[in-house]
Short mmCIF file of C-alpha atoms in Angstrom, two decimals:
data_model
loop_
_atom_site.label_atom_id
_atom_site.label_comp_id
_atom_site.label_asym_id
_atom_site.label_seq_id
_atom_site.Cartn_x
_atom_site.Cartn_y
_atom_site.Cartn_z
CA MET A 1 -2.66 -40.35 -50.99
CA TRP A 2 -2.07 -38.81 -47.56
CA ILE A 3 -2.82 -35.33 -48.88
CA LEU A 4 -5.94 -36.53 -50.69
CA THR A 5 -7.07 -38.35 -47.55
CA ALA A 6 -6.58 -35.21 -45.46
CA VAL A 7 -8.54 -33.06 -47.91
CA ILE A 8 -11.43 -35.52 -48.14
CA GLY A 9 -11.53 -35.93 -44.37
CA TYR A 10 -11.55 -32.19 -43.73
CA LEU A 11 -14.22 -31.44 -46.33
CA LEU A 12 -16.46 -34.23 -45.06
CA GLY A 13 -15.96 -33.08 -41.48
CA SER A 14 -16.76 -29.51 -42.44
CA ILE A 15 -20.30 -30.34 -43.61
CA PRO A 16 -22.41 -28.46 -41.02
CA PHE A 17 -25.43 -30.72 -40.68
CA GLY A 18 -26.82 -28.70 -37.78
CA TYR A 19 -26.72 -25.52 -39.83
CA VAL A 20 -28.26 -27.23 -42.87
CA VAL A 21 -31.11 -28.75 -40.83
CA GLY A 22 -31.76 -25.39 -39.20
CA LYS A 23 -31.91 -23.65 -42.58
CA ALA A 24 -34.31 -26.31 -43.84
CA LYS A 25 -36.60 -25.32 -40.95
CA GLY A 26 -36.19 -21.62 -41.75
CA ILE A 27 -33.76 -20.63 -38.97
CA ASP A 28 -30.07 -20.03 -38.46
CA ILE A 29 -29.33 -22.40 -35.59
CA ARG A 30 -26.38 -20.19 -34.62
CA GLN A 31 -28.89 -17.54 -33.53
CA HIS A 32 -30.76 -19.84 -31.16
CA GLY A 33 -30.02 -21.54 -27.87
CA SER A 34 -26.30 -21.83 -27.30
CA GLY A 35 -25.47 -20.76 -30.84
CA ASN A 36 -23.76 -24.09 -31.50
CA VAL A 37 -24.40 -26.17 -34.63
CA GLY A 38 -24.21 -29.48 -32.74
CA PHE A 39 -26.99 -31.99 -32.23
CA THR A 40 -27.84 -30.98 -28.64
CA ASN A 41 -28.63 -27.39 -29.58
CA VAL A 42 -30.66 -28.59 -32.57
CA TRP A 43 -32.48 -30.99 -30.23
CA ARG A 44 -33.28 -28.20 -27.78
CA THR A 45 -34.33 -25.77 -30.49
CA LEU A 46 -36.13 -27.91 -33.08
CA GLY A 47 -36.92 -31.18 -31.32
CA ILE A 48 -35.40 -34.61 -30.81
CA GLN A 49 -36.16 -35.83 -34.35
CA TYR A 50 -34.05 -33.08 -35.89
CA GLY A 51 -31.35 -33.52 -33.28
CA LEU A 52 -31.09 -37.20 -34.24
CA ILE A 53 -30.74 -36.27 -37.91
CA VAL A 54 -27.79 -34.06 -37.03
CA LEU A 55 -26.31 -36.71 -34.74
CA LEU A 56 -26.45 -39.34 -37.49
CA GLY A 57 -25.09 -36.91 -40.07
CA ASP A 58 -22.16 -35.88 -37.90
CA GLY A 59 -21.42 -39.51 -37.09
CA TRP A 60 -21.67 -40.48 -40.76
CA LYS A 61 -19.01 -38.00 -41.83
CA GLY A 62 -16.62 -39.39 -39.21
CA TRP A 63 -17.16 -42.97 -40.40
CA MET A 64 -16.86 -42.02 -44.06
CA SER A 65 -13.62 -40.13 -43.43
CA ALA A 66 -12.11 -43.19 -41.73
CA PHE A 67 -13.39 -45.47 -44.51
CA PHE A 68 -12.00 -43.35 -47.34
CA GLY A 69 -8.75 -43.00 -45.43
CA TYR A 70 -8.44 -46.76 -45.15
CA MET A 71 -9.21 -47.29 -48.83
CA LEU A 72 -6.68 -44.67 -49.92
CA ALA A 73 -3.81 -45.15 -47.48
CA GLY A 74 -4.51 -48.03 -45.11
CA GLU A 75 -4.09 -47.66 -41.35
CA SER A 76 -2.27 -44.33 -41.63
CA GLY A 77 -5.06 -43.07 -43.86
CA VAL A 78 -7.63 -43.89 -41.18
CA LEU A 79 -5.74 -41.69 -38.74
CA ILE A 80 -5.27 -38.80 -41.14
CA GLY A 81 -8.82 -38.85 -42.49
CA SER A 82 -10.38 -39.24 -39.04
CA PHE A 83 -8.34 -36.48 -37.43
CA MET A 84 -9.05 -34.07 -40.27
CA ALA A 85 -12.77 -34.88 -40.08
CA VAL A 86 -12.85 -33.92 -36.40
CA MET A 87 -10.89 -30.74 -37.19
CA GLY A 88 -13.29 -29.99 -40.03
CA HIS A 89 -16.25 -30.34 -37.68
CA MET A 90 -14.64 -27.98 -35.17
CA PHE A 91 -13.35 -25.48 -37.74
CA SER A 92 -15.69 -25.76 -40.72
CA CYS A 93 -14.65 -23.91 -43.87
CA PHE A 94 -18.37 -23.46 -44.56
CA LEU A 95 -18.94 -21.59 -41.28
CA LYS A 96 -15.95 -19.22 -41.28
CA PHE A 97 -13.85 -21.86 -39.49
CA LYS A 98 -16.20 -22.27 -36.56
CA GLY A 99 -18.15 -25.36 -35.60
CA GLY A 100 -18.96 -27.93 -32.95
CA LYS A 101 -16.82 -29.88 -30.51
CA GLY A 102 -16.29 -33.11 -32.38
CA ILE A 103 -18.02 -35.68 -30.18
CA ALA A 104 -20.50 -37.10 -32.72
CA THR A 105 -17.94 -37.05 -35.53
CA GLY A 106 -15.47 -38.81 -33.26
CA GLY A 107 -18.17 -41.36 -32.52
CA GLY A 108 -18.41 -42.15 -36.22
CA VAL A 109 -14.65 -42.65 -36.34
CA LEU A 110 -14.83 -45.05 -33.38
CA LEU A 111 -17.60 -46.99 -35.09
CA PHE A 112 -15.11 -47.73 -37.85
CA MET A 113 -12.15 -48.41 -35.55
CA SER A 114 -13.80 -50.34 -32.72
CA PRO A 115 -17.60 -50.76 -32.53
CA ILE A 116 -17.36 -52.27 -29.01
CA THR A 117 -15.53 -49.16 -27.79
CA LEU A 118 -18.27 -46.95 -29.22
CA ALA A 119 -20.98 -49.11 -27.61
CA ILE A 120 -19.38 -48.76 -24.18
CA LEU A 121 -18.96 -45.01 -24.61
CA LEU A 122 -22.58 -44.60 -25.68
CA THR A 123 -23.62 -46.46 -22.54
CA GLU A 124 -21.41 -44.16 -20.47
CA VAL A 125 -22.89 -41.06 -22.09
CA ALA A 126 -26.45 -42.30 -21.52
CA LEU A 127 -25.79 -43.11 -17.85
CA VAL A 128 -24.00 -39.84 -17.08
CA CYS A 129 -26.73 -37.82 -18.81
CA LEU A 130 -29.44 -39.78 -16.97
CA ILE A 131 -27.78 -39.27 -13.59
CA THR A 132 -26.42 -35.72 -13.92
CA ARG A 133 -28.19 -34.31 -17.04
CA TYR A 134 -24.86 -32.77 -18.07
CA MET A 135 -24.11 -33.60 -21.71
CA SER A 136 -20.79 -31.77 -21.49
CA LEU A 137 -19.63 -33.92 -18.57
CA ALA A 138 -20.64 -37.10 -20.42
CA SER A 139 -18.75 -35.92 -23.51
CA ILE A 140 -15.58 -35.05 -21.59
CA LEU A 141 -15.56 -38.45 -19.90
CA ALA A 142 -16.16 -40.19 -23.23
CA ALA A 143 -13.21 -38.35 -24.81
CA TRP A 144 -10.97 -39.37 -21.90
CA LEU A 145 -12.09 -43.01 -21.98
CA ALA A 146 -11.87 -43.51 -25.76
CA PRO A 147 -8.10 -44.10 -26.08
CA VAL A 148 -8.08 -46.16 -22.86
CA LEU A 149 -10.75 -48.51 -24.22
CA LEU A 150 -9.09 -48.75 -27.62
CA TYR A 151 -5.88 -49.84 -25.91
CA TYR A 152 -7.72 -52.33 -23.72
CA PHE A 153 -9.44 -53.96 -26.70
CA GLY A 154 -6.18 -54.31 -28.61
CA ALA A 155 -6.59 -51.63 -31.27
CA PRO A 156 -3.42 -50.72 -33.21
CA ASN A 157 -1.17 -48.36 -31.27
CA SER A 158 -1.50 -45.78 -34.02
CA TYR A 159 -5.27 -45.70 -33.46
CA VAL A 160 -4.81 -45.33 -29.71
CA ILE A 161 -2.36 -42.45 -30.14
CA GLY A 162 -4.43 -40.75 -32.84
CA ILE A 163 -7.65 -40.91 -30.83
CA GLY A 164 -5.71 -39.79 -27.76
CA VAL A 165 -4.56 -36.64 -29.56
CA ALA A 166 -8.06 -35.95 -30.89
CA ALA A 167 -9.48 -36.50 -27.38
CA MET A 168 -7.08 -33.90 -25.98
CA VAL A 169 -8.31 -31.37 -28.55
CA VAL A 170 -11.94 -32.19 -27.71
CA ILE A 171 -11.28 -31.72 -23.98
CA ILE A 172 -9.50 -28.42 -24.62
CA ARG A 173 -12.57 -27.28 -26.56
CA HIS A 174 -14.62 -28.10 -23.45
CA ILE A 175 -12.56 -25.95 -21.07
CA PRO A 176 -15.36 -23.33 -20.78
CA ASN A 177 -17.77 -26.16 -19.91
CA ILE A 178 -15.35 -27.53 -17.31
CA LYS A 179 -15.19 -24.10 -15.66
CA ARG A 180 -19.00 -23.88 -15.57
CA LEU A 181 -19.27 -27.42 -14.18
CA MET A 182 -16.90 -26.45 -11.39
CA ASN A 183 -18.84 -23.32 -10.45
CA GLY A 184 -22.27 -24.90 -10.93
CA THR A 185 -23.48 -22.78 -13.86
CA GLU A 186 -23.37 -25.38 -16.63
CA ASN A 187 -26.64 -25.94 -18.49
CA LYS A 188 -28.41 -29.27 -18.03
CA LEU A 189 -30.33 -31.28 -20.58
CA GLY A 190 -33.97 -30.29 -20.54
CA HIS A 191 -33.11 -26.71 -19.66
CA LYS A 192 -34.48 -24.39 -22.32
CA LYS A 193 -32.32 -21.38 -23.12
CA LYS A 194 -33.63 -18.13 -24.52
CA PRO A 195 -32.98 -17.66 -28.25
CA GLU A 196 -29.67 -15.91 -28.25
CA ALA A 197 -26.35 -16.68 -29.86
CA SER A 198 -23.54 -17.48 -27.50
CA ALA A 199 -21.06 -19.68 -29.32
CA GLU A 200 -18.38 -19.04 -26.73
CA GLY A 201 -20.58 -20.40 -23.97
CA SER A 202 -21.71 -23.40 -25.93
CA THR A 203 -22.15 -26.82 -24.33
CA GLU A 204 -23.19 -28.67 -27.49
CA GLN A 205 -21.20 -31.17 -29.53
#
């Protein structure tokens, strides 16, 4: 059951909704904006309505991975399925093992584990983006806060540890963004980039 849970979680996480939505509109989203398949780049390139579709899709695969994990293997299955979904989003087998940074998919996982934690993190993301217009900063703070809030609200220790490990991976994936935040070159929301692929310099999730 653990192996089946891991496979299902990874395959669900690997579904590249940003890429699919881009193709439906006749473009390869990897060749536009930051080159990332996450919702922010889709938002910037195609508009907010398409960005929201990607956001919901990426969140859905996180929730479904946690749900299937629970049905197949209980609490341990939630951890395995959720972690593999985030890894699948970051290293999609459908995109030559490249992908996004796991924030929206992790949000779907948190919706299953602790809706109140997700609600607080969404508020944090909205406030940080409103004040600073840095989505990357909001995402990094959300990743750091997630295990802290889970612990505070009494989630099982296994959930806290699992989300903590996933959060570390997400923050590591944001190291280029952290460097740009420190030197003042990070892109802000509302800033239109020229159509060019630059997956390494991506700020999207």
